């Protein structure tokens, strides 16, 4: 019986036994769902770090370095993911948050390819068991006998007991090492680091006996909470002590091998941190096995072998089913690429916990109602009263493991687009986690830098969050998607106890079990409303000279927190805006985002049968559509524009053609027969403006700002906006209307251009990138940007319209 079948049979048994069986079943599904997500590589900032989704528990991480000479350890020591030339790509080749996956790290600097296979076995009362298989193979061209040292760090956050159980020989452990632990969240457990397979470095020095290399060493420590996360520092301290001890006795010309020098003292015992060291020559392999006592019998290496195989098979099957790539992307090279892009997105999901810095001074200057508001706000920031708040917790994926290993609000909505196809329940969990960080006013911090470890990566001036700063509400895209899938699932037969369990696992219980799906919507709806009202209250634009129809006068918006050159809150940092900034300006992209929220709320309120809200929201939506036209459309330029006040304090449009000019189209607020749509498609398809062989440029080639200054959002190609464009083009290509042919032609070309761009760059560099160069297609800025760039898998899975006739031609 498969794992899923097991829990389903438990759930069904409970479900039929009770009178209100349906809700007990629902509760049981919820519990199992939660349990199957309990453990994971939820420290995505490090190459391999396992932890549970709970603040206090056991967590572990892997470190390694080549050790053929004394010096290379400094450069070659790996723990946190870093950008640079030292790796030809790394990351998850396969990953499923319910079962596990395989990661490969092509470590050029250390001449070794390391794979970390991770598997979970659910069961028991404490989130089940897991195992990691760490394997190393010298890279092609490297000597077969290179020496590698590895450190596995095992730490216990908060209260709990943890101690080495196995007794060592005089020089360490020739075999397995077992630790025993207990804590409130994990119950009783054991963690075994196996002896593994592989040769050990030679030791022909007179130190050979004392500094053998064929044993495993364990050093146990009791560290203060503030040092526990500083893993590398802890190991370096031990290494330094080990080197000192030897330095004392030996001369330069009589020095022992580096792999004998860098051997930490074996000092096993009790503590909240344990460093386990292994040395290998050439290939190696060993396992780390965590067995939860309530989960049943301890796992063995042969269990691990079986689980890895099964996990890989399940991943392959599910991948081809969920992301069924369409022509011209059916080849096996695209399959491998797609798996890697997706697995890295999902494998980047992390659990974060800790305090964050928020400035709740609500200083007067932050009101931005003065003409020189941006200076006032800067002054206020200079003397701000920011304070630590929390602890918060956040379960989220991250834009980039090496550079931005933390949650970003508007990135997350895009991350969850591919993830929700794969695992809707996980996506819904992530959405819930984000909404749990929302305050009573309805504000969600844009960037979540939780705890010491996360803050250590961010310069002080970027750490503070302001409760009047917004960021595009892209999580609504996920809810929309969920609604649509729920509708489809309902249409194809209501999910019941009987239909549950026919699939292999828990990825979409919220879709299969209608009760669960609806209760999710009912619970999240008031939170969505609160966030919506926060936008409407705090980001309202001032329509001074605008005295047309009163009903729509509220629906105009302005991002708070912009400066002369940047509007970080919009997400499009340096995209040109009206200059100089003024409190009288209105931002078209923000109005479009509010439109997206409104439209979603109409749908959700409708599904939940809240007629009053439907009527309200429809009125707002009408006003937004009206004002997009009235306040932001330029007939002369043929696109949407930001607005500001001219010298006579009159409404005037400021048009910088690019992503902002097509935003109402991108978020789905246009209709097939709208004549404005034709103009927007012309702009999008014009190679002298936005269209390029590599994707849609962020700014028109004709703009005076094209490619200038920082050039972050002033020409480069960004995947999230391009994904929205492809999606809308597909929609208009398949609806009847005067622009369907044009939309189809653009859809076919843009889809190919985007996939080829990301694929070619990946092939060449081994990485996904933050953005792509509009002249060359080369990936640029942040390396290993496996966040929204991974949307390319959705694009490959979209319909191939080549050779298909449009609706109107049939
Ligand atoms: C600065 C540097 C170690 C910028 O992907 C996250 C965001 C997007 O939301 C946004 O739209 N990126 C885009 O314009 C990256 C932001 C990084 C800010 C961190 C501190 C830390 O150096």
Coordinates of N, CA and C in Angstrom, one line a residue, residues 693-795:
X693 N 13.6 40.0 -29.8 CA 13.7 38.5 -30.0 C 13.8 37.7 -28.7
X694 N 13.9 38.4 -27.6 CA 14.1 37.7 -26.3 C 13.0 37.9 -25.4
X695 N 12.0 38.7 -25.7 CA 10.9 38.9 -24.8 C 10.5 40.4 -24.9
X696 N 9.5 40.7 -24.1 CA 9.0 42.1 -24.0 C 9.9 43.0 -23.1
X697 N 10.5 44.0 -23.7 CA 11.3 44.9 -22.9 C 10.5 45.7 -21.8
X698 N 11.2 46.0 -20.7 CA 10.5 46.8 -19.7 C 10.2 48.2 -20.1
X699 N 11.1 48.7 -21.0 CA 10.9 50.1 -21.4 C 11.1 50.2 -22.9
X700 N 10.3 51.1 -23.6 CA 10.4 51.2 -25.0 C 11.9 51.7 -25.4
X701 N 12.3 51.1 -26.5 CA 13.6 51.4 -27.1 C 13.6 52.9 -27.5
X702 N 12.4 53.5 -27.7 CA 12.4 54.9 -28.1 C 12.4 55.9 -26.8
X703 N 12.3 55.3 -25.7 CA 12.3 56.2 -24.5 C 13.6 56.8 -24.3
X704 N 13.6 58.1 -23.8 CA 14.8 58.8 -23.5 C 15.5 58.1 -22.3
X705 N 14.8 57.3 -21.6 CA 15.4 56.7 -20.4 C 15.9 55.2 -20.7
X706 N 15.7 54.8 -21.9 CA 16.0 53.4 -22.3 C 17.5 53.1 -21.9
X707 N 17.7 52.1 -21.1 CA 19.1 51.6 -20.8 C 19.9 52.6 -20.0
X708 N 19.2 53.6 -19.4 CA 20.0 54.6 -18.7 C 20.2 54.3 -17.2
X709 N 21.1 55.0 -16.6 CA 21.4 54.9 -15.1 C 21.6 53.5 -14.7
X710 N 20.9 53.1 -13.6 CA 21.0 51.8 -13.1 C 20.5 50.7 -14.1
X711 N 19.6 51.1 -14.9 CA 19.1 50.2 -16.0 C 18.6 48.9 -15.4
X712 N 17.8 49.0 -14.4 CA 17.2 47.8 -13.8 C 15.9 47.4 -14.5
X713 N 15.0 48.4 -14.5 CA 13.7 48.2 -15.1 C 13.6 49.2 -16.3
X714 N 14.7 49.4 -17.0 CA 14.7 50.4 -18.1 C 15.1 49.8 -19.4
X715 N 14.9 48.6 -19.6 CA 15.1 47.9 -20.9 C 15.2 46.4 -20.7
X716 N 15.8 45.9 -19.6 CA 15.9 44.4 -19.4 C 14.5 43.7 -19.5
X717 N 14.6 42.5 -19.8 CA 13.4 41.6 -20.0 C 13.1 40.9 -18.7
X718 N 11.9 41.0 -18.1 CA 11.6 40.4 -16.8 C 10.5 39.3 -17.1
X719 N 10.7 38.2 -16.5 CA 9.7 37.1 -16.7 C 8.3 37.3 -16.2
X720 N 8.1 37.9 -15.0 CA 6.7 38.0 -14.5 C 5.8 38.8 -15.4
X721 N 6.3 39.9 -15.9 CA 5.5 40.7 -16.8 C 5.3 40.0 -18.1
X722 N 6.3 39.3 -18.6 CA 6.2 38.6 -19.8 C 5.2 37.4 -19.7
X723 N 5.2 36.8 -18.5 CA 4.3 35.7 -18.3 C 2.8 36.2 -18.4
X724 N 2.6 37.4 -17.7 CA 1.2 37.9 -17.8 C 0.9 38.3 -19.2
X725 N 1.9 38.8 -20.0 CA 1.6 39.1 -21.4 C 1.2 37.9 -22.2
X726 N 2.0 36.8 -22.0 CA 1.7 35.6 -22.8 C 0.3 35.1 -22.5
X727 N 0.0 35.1 -21.2 CA -1.3 34.6 -20.7 C -2.5 35.5 -21.4
X728 N -2.3 36.8 -21.3 CA -3.4 37.6 -21.9 C -3.4 37.4 -23.4
X729 N -2.3 37.3 -24.1 CA -2.3 37.1 -25.5 C -3.0 35.8 -25.9
X730 N -2.8 34.8 -25.1 CA -3.5 33.6 -25.3 C -5.0 33.7 -25.2
X731 N -5.4 34.5 -24.2 CA -6.8 34.7 -24.0 C -7.4 35.4 -25.2
X732 N -6.8 36.5 -25.6 CA -7.3 37.3 -26.7 C -7.2 36.5 -28.0
X733 N -6.2 35.7 -28.2 CA -6.1 34.9 -29.4 C -7.2 33.9 -29.5
X734 N -7.8 33.5 -28.4 CA -8.8 32.4 -28.4 C -10.2 32.9 -28.2
X735 N -10.3 34.2 -28.0 CA -11.7 34.8 -27.9 C -12.0 35.4 -29.3
X736 N -13.3 35.5 -29.6 CA -13.5 36.2 -30.9 C -13.5 37.7 -30.7
X737 N -13.0 38.4 -31.7 CA -12.8 39.8 -31.6 C -11.9 40.3 -32.7
X738 N -11.9 41.6 -32.9 CA -11.2 42.2 -34.0 C -9.6 42.0 -33.9
X739 N -9.2 41.7 -32.7 CA -7.7 41.6 -32.5 C -7.2 40.2 -32.3
X740 N -8.0 39.2 -32.5 CA -7.6 37.9 -32.2 C -6.4 37.4 -33.0
X741 N -6.4 37.8 -34.3 CA -5.3 37.3 -35.2 C -4.0 37.9 -34.7
X742 N -4.0 39.2 -34.4 CA -2.8 39.9 -34.0 C -2.3 39.2 -32.7
X743 N -3.2 39.0 -31.8 CA -2.9 38.4 -30.5 C -2.3 37.0 -30.7
X744 N -2.8 36.3 -31.6 CA -2.3 34.9 -31.8 C -0.9 35.0 -32.4
X745 N -0.7 35.8 -33.3 CA 0.7 36.0 -33.9 C 1.7 36.4 -32.8
X746 N 1.3 37.3 -32.0 CA 2.2 37.8 -31.0 C 2.5 36.7 -29.9
X747 N 1.4 36.0 -29.6 CA 1.5 34.9 -28.6 C 2.5 33.8 -29.1
X748 N 2.3 33.4 -30.3 CA 3.2 32.3 -30.8 C 4.7 32.8 -30.8
X749 N 4.9 34.0 -31.2 CA 6.3 34.5 -31.2 C 6.9 34.7 -29.8
X750 N 6.1 35.4 -29.0 CA 6.6 35.7 -27.7 C 6.9 34.5 -26.9
X751 N 6.0 33.5 -26.9 CA 6.1 32.3 -26.2 C 7.5 31.6 -26.6
X752 N 7.7 31.5 -27.9 CA 9.0 30.9 -28.3 C 10.2 31.7 -27.8
X753 N 10.1 33.0 -28.0 CA 11.3 33.9 -27.7 C 11.6 33.7 -26.2
X754 N 10.6 33.7 -25.4 CA 10.9 33.7 -23.9 C 11.5 32.3 -23.5
X755 N 11.0 31.3 -24.0 CA 11.5 30.0 -23.6 C 12.9 29.8 -24.1
X756 N 13.1 30.2 -25.4 CA 14.5 30.0 -25.9 C 15.5 30.9 -25.2
X757 N 15.1 32.0 -24.8 CA 16.0 32.9 -24.1 C 16.5 32.3 -22.7
X758 N 15.5 31.9 -21.9 CA 15.9 31.3 -20.6 C 16.6 30.0 -20.8
X759 N 16.2 29.2 -21.8 CA 16.8 27.9 -22.0 C 18.3 28.1 -22.5
X760 N 18.5 28.9 -23.4 CA 19.9 29.1 -24.0 C 20.8 29.6 -22.9
X761 N 20.4 30.5 -22.1 CA 21.2 31.1 -21.1 C 21.5 30.0 -20.0
X762 N 20.5 29.2 -19.7 CA 20.6 28.1 -18.7 C 21.7 27.1 -19.2
X763 N 21.5 26.8 -20.5 CA 22.4 25.8 -21.1 C 23.9 26.3 -21.0
X764 N 24.0 27.5 -21.3 CA 25.4 28.1 -21.4 C 26.0 28.3 -20.0
X765 N 25.2 28.8 -19.0 CA 25.8 29.2 -17.7 C 25.4 28.2 -16.6
X766 N 24.4 27.4 -16.8 CA 24.0 26.5 -15.7 C 23.0 27.1 -14.8
X767 N 22.6 28.4 -15.1 CA 21.7 29.1 -14.1 C 20.5 29.7 -14.8
X768 N 19.5 30.0 -13.9 CA 18.5 30.9 -14.2 C 18.9 32.3 -13.7
X769 N 18.4 33.4 -14.4 CA 18.9 34.7 -14.0 C 17.7 35.6 -13.7
X770 N 18.0 36.7 -13.1 CA 17.0 37.6 -12.6 C 16.3 38.3 -13.8
X771 N 17.0 38.6 -14.8 CA 16.5 39.3 -16.0 C 17.3 39.0 -17.2
X772 N 16.9 39.4 -18.4 CA 17.6 39.0 -19.6 C 17.8 40.3 -20.4
X773 N 19.0 40.3 -21.0 CA 19.4 41.5 -21.8 C 18.6 41.5 -23.1
X774 N 18.0 42.7 -23.4 CA 17.1 42.8 -24.6 C 17.9 42.9 -25.9
X775 N 19.2 43.1 -25.8 CA 20.0 43.1 -27.1 C 20.6 41.8 -27.4
X776 N 21.0 41.0 -26.3 CA 21.7 39.7 -26.6 C 20.9 38.5 -26.0
X777 N 20.0 38.7 -25.1 CA 19.3 37.6 -24.5 C 20.0 37.0 -23.4
X778 N 21.2 37.5 -23.1 CA 22.0 36.9 -22.0 C 21.4 37.2 -20.6
X779 N 21.5 36.1 -19.7 CA 21.0 36.3 -18.4 C 21.9 37.3 -17.6
X780 N 21.3 38.1 -16.8 CA 22.1 39.1 -16.0 C 21.5 39.4 -14.6
X781 N 22.3 40.2 -13.9 CA 22.1 40.6 -12.5 C 22.2 39.4 -11.6
X782 N 21.2 39.1 -10.8 CA 21.3 38.0 -9.8 C 21.4 36.6 -10.5
X783 N 22.4 35.8 -10.1 CA 22.6 34.5 -10.6 C 21.7 33.5 -9.7
X784 N 21.3 32.4 -10.3 CA 20.5 31.4 -9.6 C 19.2 32.1 -9.1
X785 N 18.6 32.9 -10.0 CA 17.4 33.5 -9.6 C 16.2 32.5 -10.1
X786 N 15.9 31.6 -9.2 CA 15.0 30.6 -9.5 C 13.6 30.9 -9.0
X787 N 13.3 32.2 -8.7 CA 12.0 32.6 -8.4 C 11.1 32.7 -9.6
X788 N 10.6 33.9 -9.9 CA 9.7 34.1 -11.0 C 10.2 33.7 -12.4
X789 N 11.5 33.6 -12.5 CA 12.0 33.2 -13.8 C 11.5 31.8 -14.2
X790 N 11.2 31.0 -13.1 CA 10.7 29.6 -13.3 C 9.3 29.6 -13.9
X791 N 8.7 30.7 -14.1 CA 7.4 30.7 -14.8 C 7.5 30.2 -16.2
X792 N 8.8 30.1 -16.7 CA 9.0 29.5 -18.0 C 8.4 28.1 -18.2
X793 N 8.3 27.4 -17.1 CA 7.7 26.0 -17.2 C 6.2 26.1 -17.5
X794 N 5.5 27.2 -17.0 CA 4.1 27.3 -17.4 C 4.0 27.7 -18.8
X795 N 4.9 28.5 -19.3 CA 4.9 28.9 -20.7 C 5.1 27.8 -21.6

